[in-house]
Amino acid sequence: MSRFSLLNAMIDGRVTVAPPLDVLEDGCELWKSTLVGHFMGQKLPYPIVNSIAKRIWGFLRSIRSFIFG
Protein backbone atom coordinates (compact mmCIF):
# COMPACT_ATOMS: atom_id res chain seq x y z
CA MET A 1 0.00 0.00 0.00
CA SER A 2 1.42 3.37 -0.93
CA ARG A 3 1.45 6.37 1.32
CA PHE A 4 -1.71 8.43 1.27
CA SER A 5 -3.17 11.26 3.23
CA LEU A 6 -6.35 10.70 5.15
CA LEU A 7 -9.11 13.25 5.30
CA ASN A 8 -10.37 13.66 8.81
CA ALA A 9 -12.98 15.75 10.52
CA MET A 10 -14.57 16.06 13.91
CA ILE A 11 -18.12 14.70 13.93
CA ASP A 12 -19.97 14.66 17.25
CA GLY A 13 -16.67 15.08 19.08
CA ARG A 14 -15.03 12.10 17.33
CA VAL A 15 -12.30 12.11 14.74
CA THR A 16 -13.59 10.53 11.53
CA VAL A 17 -11.15 9.17 8.96
CA ALA A 18 -11.92 8.68 5.28
CA PRO A 19 -9.34 6.49 3.51
CA PRO A 20 -9.21 6.48 -0.30
CA LEU A 21 -11.75 4.31 -2.11
CA ASP A 22 -9.12 1.89 -3.46
CA VAL A 23 -8.01 1.10 0.10
CA LEU A 24 -11.61 0.25 1.05
CA GLU A 25 -12.05 -1.90 -2.06
CA ASP A 26 -8.81 -3.81 -1.36
CA GLY A 27 -9.95 -4.44 2.22
CA CYS A 28 -13.36 -5.65 1.07
CA GLU A 29 -11.73 -8.09 -1.35
CA LEU A 30 -9.35 -9.37 1.33
CA TRP A 31 -12.07 -9.94 3.95
CA LYS A 32 -15.03 -10.88 1.70
CA SER A 33 -15.27 -14.47 2.93
CA THR A 34 -14.37 -13.88 6.54
CA LEU A 35 -16.59 -14.13 9.57
CA VAL A 36 -15.41 -12.41 12.73
CA GLY A 37 -17.17 -13.04 16.01
CA HIS A 38 -16.91 -11.13 19.25
CA PHE A 39 -18.68 -12.70 22.20
CA MET A 40 -19.65 -10.47 25.09
CA GLY A 41 -19.96 -11.68 28.66
CA GLN A 42 -19.14 -15.22 29.68
CA LYS A 43 -16.48 -16.96 27.62
CA LEU A 44 -17.92 -19.64 25.32
CA PRO A 45 -16.13 -22.99 24.91
CA TYR A 46 -14.05 -22.68 21.73
CA PRO A 47 -14.53 -26.30 20.57
CA ILE A 48 -18.31 -25.91 20.66
CA VAL A 49 -18.30 -22.60 18.75
CA ASN A 50 -15.88 -24.08 16.19
CA SER A 51 -18.03 -27.20 15.78
CA ILE A 52 -21.19 -25.16 15.21
CA ALA A 53 -19.46 -22.91 12.65
CA LYS A 54 -18.17 -25.94 10.73
CA ARG A 55 -21.60 -27.58 10.80
CA ILE A 56 -23.32 -24.43 9.48
CA TRP A 57 -20.76 -23.20 6.93
CA GLY A 58 -18.38 -26.10 6.45
CA PHE A 59 -20.21 -27.49 3.45
CA LEU A 60 -19.54 -24.24 1.57
CA ARG A 61 -15.75 -24.24 1.93
CA SER A 62 -12.99 -25.16 4.30
CA ILE A 63 -13.04 -23.28 7.57
CA ARG A 64 -9.98 -22.11 9.46
CA SER A 65 -10.62 -20.78 12.92
CA PHE A 66 -8.47 -18.87 15.35
CA ILE A 67 -8.90 -17.63 18.87
CA PHE A 68 -7.47 -14.38 20.18
CA GLY A 69 -7.62 -13.13 23.73
Tab-separated table of N, CA, C and O in Angstrom:
chain	number	residue	atom	x	y	z
A	1	MET	N	0.855	-1.180	0.000
A	1	MET	CA	0.000	0.000	0.000
A	1	MET	C	0.894	1.234	0.000
A	1	MET	O	1.841	1.320	0.763
A	2	SER	N	0.623	2.151	-0.856
A	2	SER	CA	1.418	3.370	-0.929
A	2	SER	C	0.974	4.347	0.144
A	2	SER	O	-0.078	4.200	0.764
A	3	ARG	N	1.801	5.344	0.340
A	3	ARG	CA	1.446	6.371	1.323
A	3	ARG	C	0.280	7.197	0.792
A	3	ARG	O	0.185	7.470	-0.397
A	4	PHE	N	-0.592	7.587	1.659
A	4	PHE	CA	-1.705	8.428	1.265
A	4	PHE	C	-2.089	9.301	2.438
A	4	PHE	O	-1.774	8.997	3.582
A	5	SER	N	-2.727	10.391	2.149
A	5	SER	CA	-3.171	11.265	3.230
A	5	SER	C	-4.644	10.968	3.510
A	5	SER	O	-5.417	10.709	2.606
A	6	LEU	N	-4.975	10.962	4.753
A	6	LEU	CA	-6.355	10.702	5.153
A	6	LEU	C	-7.061	12.021	5.411
A	6	LEU	O	-6.495	12.932	5.997
A	7	LEU	N	-8.284	12.093	4.967
A	7	LEU	CA	-9.107	13.248	5.297
A	7	LEU	C	-9.744	12.955	6.642
A	7	LEU	O	-10.231	11.865	6.873
A	8	ASN	N	-9.705	13.902	7.535
A	8	ASN	CA	-10.368	13.664	8.814
A	8	ASN	C	-11.144	14.897	9.228
A	8	ASN	O	-10.871	15.997	8.792
A	9	ALA	N	-12.116	14.683	10.039
A	9	ALA	CA	-12.975	15.754	10.516
A	9	ALA	C	-13.530	15.352	11.869
A	9	ALA	O	-13.573	14.176	12.206
A	10	MET	N	-13.921	16.319	12.633
A	10	MET	CA	-14.572	16.057	13.911
A	10	MET	C	-16.074	15.992	13.671
A	10	MET	O	-16.669	16.922	13.141
A	11	ILE	N	-16.673	14.865	14.024
A	11	ILE	CA	-18.115	14.696	13.927
A	11	ILE	C	-18.595	14.217	15.282
A	11	ILE	O	-18.163	13.172	15.767
A	12	ASP	N	-19.464	14.971	15.906
A	12	ASP	CA	-19.973	14.658	17.247
A	12	ASP	C	-18.834	14.415	18.236
A	12	ASP	O	-18.881	13.495	19.050
A	13	GLY	N	-17.778	15.198	18.144
A	13	GLY	CA	-16.670	15.077	19.079
A	13	GLY	C	-15.729	13.907	18.813
A	13	GLY	O	-14.852	13.623	19.613
A	14	ARG	N	-15.892	13.233	17.690
A	14	ARG	CA	-15.034	12.100	17.332
A	14	ARG	C	-14.304	12.401	16.037
A	14	ARG	O	-14.863	12.993	15.124
A	15	VAL	N	-13.049	11.960	15.974
A	15	VAL	CA	-12.303	12.114	14.736
A	15	VAL	C	-12.769	11.041	13.763
A	15	VAL	O	-12.825	9.867	14.094
A	16	THR	N	-13.137	11.450	12.570
A	16	THR	CA	-13.591	10.530	11.531
A	16	THR	C	-12.561	10.520	10.408
A	16	THR	O	-12.123	11.567	9.955
A	17	VAL	N	-12.172	9.332	9.988
A	17	VAL	CA	-11.150	9.172	8.963
A	17	VAL	C	-11.790	8.619	7.703
A	17	VAL	O	-12.619	7.720	7.764
A	18	ALA	N	-11.395	9.136	6.564
A	18	ALA	CA	-11.921	8.678	5.282
A	18	ALA	C	-10.758	8.248	4.385
A	18	ALA	O	-10.169	9.077	3.704
A	19	PRO	N	-10.413	6.951	4.393
A	19	PRO	CA	-9.342	6.487	3.511
A	19	PRO	C	-9.795	6.510	2.056
A	19	PRO	O	-10.996	6.531	1.772
A	20	PRO	N	-8.839	6.496	1.119
A	20	PRO	CA	-9.205	6.480	-0.302
A	20	PRO	C	-10.036	5.243	-0.655
A	20	PRO	O	-9.915	4.193	-0.024
A	21	LEU	N	-10.845	5.367	-1.686
A	21	LEU	CA	-11.754	4.307	-2.110
A	21	LEU	C	-11.012	3.014	-2.452
A	21	LEU	O	-11.476	1.920	-2.122
A	22	ASP	N	-9.837	3.109	-3.090
A	22	ASP	CA	-9.116	1.888	-3.459
A	22	ASP	C	-8.654	1.100	-2.234
A	22	ASP	O	-8.595	-0.126	-2.259
A	23	VAL	N	-8.383	1.789	-1.134
A	23	VAL	CA	-8.015	1.098	0.104
A	23	VAL	C	-9.215	0.324	0.637
A	23	VAL	O	-9.091	-0.827	1.063
A	24	LEU	N	-10.388	0.935	0.605
A	24	LEU	CA	-11.608	0.248	1.048
A	24	LEU	C	-11.912	-0.960	0.161
A	24	LEU	O	-12.265	-2.035	0.660
A	25	GLU	N	-11.772	-0.792	-1.138
A	25	GLU	CA	-12.050	-1.900	-2.063
A	25	GLU	C	-11.080	-3.059	-1.841
A	25	GLU	O	-11.486	-4.222	-1.862
A	26	ASP	N	-9.792	-2.751	-1.625
A	26	ASP	CA	-8.810	-3.809	-1.359
A	26	ASP	C	-9.156	-4.558	-0.073
A	26	ASP	O	-9.058	-5.770	0.000
A	27	GLY	N	-9.564	-3.815	0.954
A	27	GLY	CA	-9.952	-4.436	2.219
A	27	GLY	C	-11.175	-5.316	2.074
A	27	GLY	O	-11.241	-6.413	2.624
A	28	CYS	N	-12.149	-4.851	1.304
A	28	CYS	CA	-13.361	-5.652	1.070
A	28	CYS	C	-13.019	-6.952	0.362
A	28	CYS	O	-13.542	-8.012	0.701
A	29	GLU	N	-12.131	-6.889	-0.615
A	29	GLU	CA	-11.728	-8.088	-1.349
A	29	GLU	C	-11.001	-9.063	-0.417
A	29	GLU	O	-11.240	-10.264	-0.447
A	30	LEU	N	-10.127	-8.533	0.418
A	30	LEU	CA	-9.346	-9.369	1.328
A	30	LEU	C	-10.226	-10.080	2.356
A	30	LEU	O	-10.005	-11.244	2.672
A	31	TRP	N	-11.248	-9.407	2.862
A	31	TRP	CA	-12.070	-9.936	3.953
A	31	TRP	C	-13.436	-10.452	3.494
A	31	TRP	O	-14.284	-10.778	4.318
A	32	LYS	N	-13.683	-10.580	2.181
A	32	LYS	CA	-15.032	-10.878	1.696
A	32	LYS	C	-15.585	-12.220	2.164
A	32	LYS	O	-16.781	-12.383	2.263
A	33	SER	N	-14.748	-13.188	2.447
A	33	SER	CA	-15.272	-14.474	2.926
A	33	SER	C	-14.780	-14.772	4.339
A	33	SER	O	-14.401	-15.882	4.646
A	34	THR	N	-14.835	-13.747	5.173
A	34	THR	CA	-14.367	-13.879	6.544
A	34	THR	C	-15.503	-13.559	7.505
A	34	THR	O	-16.235	-12.598	7.307
A	35	LEU	N	-15.628	-14.379	8.503
A	35	LEU	CA	-16.593	-14.128	9.567
A	35	LEU	C	-15.806	-13.876	10.843
A	35	LEU	O	-14.944	-14.676	11.213
A	36	VAL	N	-16.082	-12.761	11.490
A	36	VAL	CA	-15.408	-12.414	12.734
A	36	VAL	C	-16.469	-12.350	13.820
A	36	VAL	O	-17.494	-11.708	13.654
A	37	GLY	N	-16.218	-13.050	14.907
A	37	GLY	CA	-17.172	-13.044	16.010
A	37	GLY	C	-16.553	-12.449	17.261
A	37	GLY	O	-15.383	-12.654	17.549
A	38	HIS	N	-17.332	-11.691	17.971
A	38	HIS	CA	-16.909	-11.129	19.250
A	38	HIS	C	-18.013	-11.452	20.249
A	38	HIS	O	-19.144	-11.015	20.087
A	39	PHE	N	-17.678	-12.247	21.233
A	39	PHE	CA	-18.680	-12.700	22.198
A	39	PHE	C	-18.549	-11.900	23.481
A	39	PHE	O	-17.488	-11.845	24.079
A	40	MET	N	-19.620	-11.296	23.890
A	40	MET	CA	-19.649	-10.474	25.095
A	40	MET	C	-20.044	-11.348	26.293
A	40	MET	O	-20.774	-12.312	26.140
A	41	GLY	N	-19.564	-10.975	27.442
A	41	GLY	CA	-19.960	-11.678	28.658
A	41	GLY	C	-19.150	-12.932	28.899
A	41	GLY	O	-17.952	-12.976	28.657
A	42	GLN	N	-19.815	-13.975	29.319
A	42	GLN	CA	-19.139	-15.222	29.677
A	42	GLN	C	-18.456	-15.849	28.466
A	42	GLN	O	-19.002	-15.876	27.369
A	43	LYS	N	-17.256	-16.347	28.689
A	43	LYS	CA	-16.477	-16.964	27.623
A	43	LYS	C	-17.135	-18.270	27.186
A	43	LYS	O	-17.471	-19.116	27.995
A	44	LEU	N	-17.328	-18.421	25.858
A	44	LEU	CA	-17.919	-19.638	25.320
A	44	LEU	C	-16.823	-20.666	25.043
A	44	LEU	O	-15.713	-20.303	24.668
A	45	PRO	N	-17.127	-21.948	25.197
A	45	PRO	CA	-16.127	-22.990	24.913
A	45	PRO	C	-15.782	-23.001	23.418
A	45	PRO	O	-16.652	-23.218	22.570
A	46	TYR	N	-14.509	-22.758	23.110
A	46	TYR	CA	-14.054	-22.676	21.730
A	46	TYR	C	-14.411	-23.909	20.910
A	46	TYR	O	-14.901	-23.766	19.782
A	47	PRO	N	-14.210	-25.128	21.399
A	47	PRO	CA	-14.533	-26.301	20.571
A	47	PRO	C	-16.001	-26.350	20.149
A	47	PRO	O	-16.315	-26.776	19.033
A	48	ILE	N	-16.884	-25.897	20.998
A	48	ILE	CA	-18.313	-25.912	20.659
A	48	ILE	C	-18.620	-24.871	19.589
A	48	ILE	O	-19.314	-25.159	18.611
A	49	VAL	N	-18.080	-23.653	19.745
A	49	VAL	CA	-18.301	-22.600	18.754
A	49	VAL	C	-17.717	-23.035	17.408
A	49	VAL	O	-18.346	-22.875	16.360
A	50	ASN	N	-16.528	-23.610	17.409
A	50	ASN	CA	-15.881	-24.081	16.194
A	50	ASN	C	-16.713	-25.179	15.520
A	50	ASN	O	-16.901	-25.170	14.301
A	51	SER	N	-17.227	-26.110	16.308
A	51	SER	CA	-18.033	-27.201	15.777
A	51	SER	C	-19.315	-26.683	15.122
A	51	SER	O	-19.702	-27.135	14.037
A	52	ILE	N	-19.963	-25.737	15.764
A	52	ILE	CA	-21.193	-25.161	15.211
A	52	ILE	C	-20.907	-24.433	13.908
A	52	ILE	O	-21.636	-24.586	12.923
A	53	ALA	N	-19.820	-23.639	13.869
A	53	ALA	CA	-19.459	-22.911	12.649
A	53	ALA	C	-19.188	-23.883	11.507
A	53	ALA	O	-19.648	-23.671	10.377
A	54	LYS	N	-18.469	-24.954	11.776
A	54	LYS	CA	-18.172	-25.935	10.728
A	54	LYS	C	-19.434	-26.648	10.252
A	54	LYS	O	-19.580	-26.951	9.078
A	55	ARG	N	-20.363	-26.913	11.177
A	55	ARG	CA	-21.605	-27.577	10.799
A	55	ARG	C	-22.454	-26.663	9.918
A	55	ARG	O	-23.067	-27.108	8.949
A	56	ILE	N	-22.479	-25.371	10.227
A	56	ILE	CA	-23.320	-24.432	9.476
A	56	ILE	C	-22.698	-24.062	8.137
A	56	ILE	O	-23.365	-24.056	7.111
A	57	TRP	N	-21.390	-23.721	8.139
A	57	TRP	CA	-20.761	-23.197	6.934
A	57	TRP	C	-19.733	-24.125	6.313
A	57	TRP	O	-19.227	-23.845	5.230
A	58	GLY	N	-19.425	-25.218	6.933
A	58	GLY	CA	-18.376	-26.103	6.446
A	58	GLY	C	-18.647	-26.714	5.088
A	58	GLY	O	-17.720	-27.006	4.350
A	59	PHE	N	-19.900	-26.894	4.740
A	59	PHE	CA	-20.210	-27.491	3.447
A	59	PHE	C	-19.932	-26.511	2.304
A	59	PHE	O	-19.804	-26.921	1.160
A	60	LEU	N	-19.809	-25.228	2.605
A	60	LEU	CA	-19.543	-24.237	1.567
A	60	LEU	C	-18.069	-24.195	1.175
A	60	LEU	O	-17.735	-24.024	0.024
A	61	ARG	N	-17.198	-24.314	2.158
A	61	ARG	CA	-15.755	-24.244	1.930
A	61	ARG	C	-15.033	-24.657	3.201
A	61	ARG	O	-15.655	-24.841	4.229
A	62	SER	N	-13.743	-24.784	3.092
A	62	SER	CA	-12.989	-25.158	4.295
A	62	SER	C	-12.989	-23.983	5.266
A	62	SER	O	-13.021	-22.826	4.871
A	63	ILE	N	-12.994	-24.286	6.527
A	63	ILE	CA	-13.044	-23.283	7.566
A	63	ILE	C	-11.762	-23.361	8.394
A	63	ILE	O	-11.364	-24.422	8.832
A	64	ARG	N	-11.121	-22.221	8.550
A	64	ARG	CA	-9.985	-22.109	9.464
A	64	ARG	C	-10.443	-21.205	10.594
A	64	ARG	O	-11.025	-20.154	10.365
A	65	SER	N	-10.197	-21.597	11.802
A	65	SER	CA	-10.622	-20.784	12.923
A	65	SER	C	-9.458	-20.500	13.848
A	65	SER	O	-8.535	-21.294	13.983
A	66	PHE	N	-9.522	-19.342	14.450
A	66	PHE	CA	-8.471	-18.867	15.346
A	66	PHE	C	-9.127	-18.267	16.572
A	66	PHE	O	-10.255	-17.792	16.513
A	67	ILE	N	-8.398	-18.241	17.651
A	67	ILE	CA	-8.903	-17.628	18.869
A	67	ILE	C	-7.864	-16.611	19.349
A	67	ILE	O	-6.680	-16.878	19.335
A	68	PHE	N	-8.329	-15.445	19.685
A	68	PHE	CA	-7.466	-14.379	20.185
A	68	PHE	C	-8.052	-13.888	21.496
A	68	PHE	O	-9.221	-13.620	21.591
A	69	GLY	N	-7.203	-13.735	22.461
A	69	GLY	CA	-7.622	-13.134	23.730
A	69	GLY	C	-8.049	-14.069	24.784
A	69	GLY	O	-8.483	-15.087	24.846
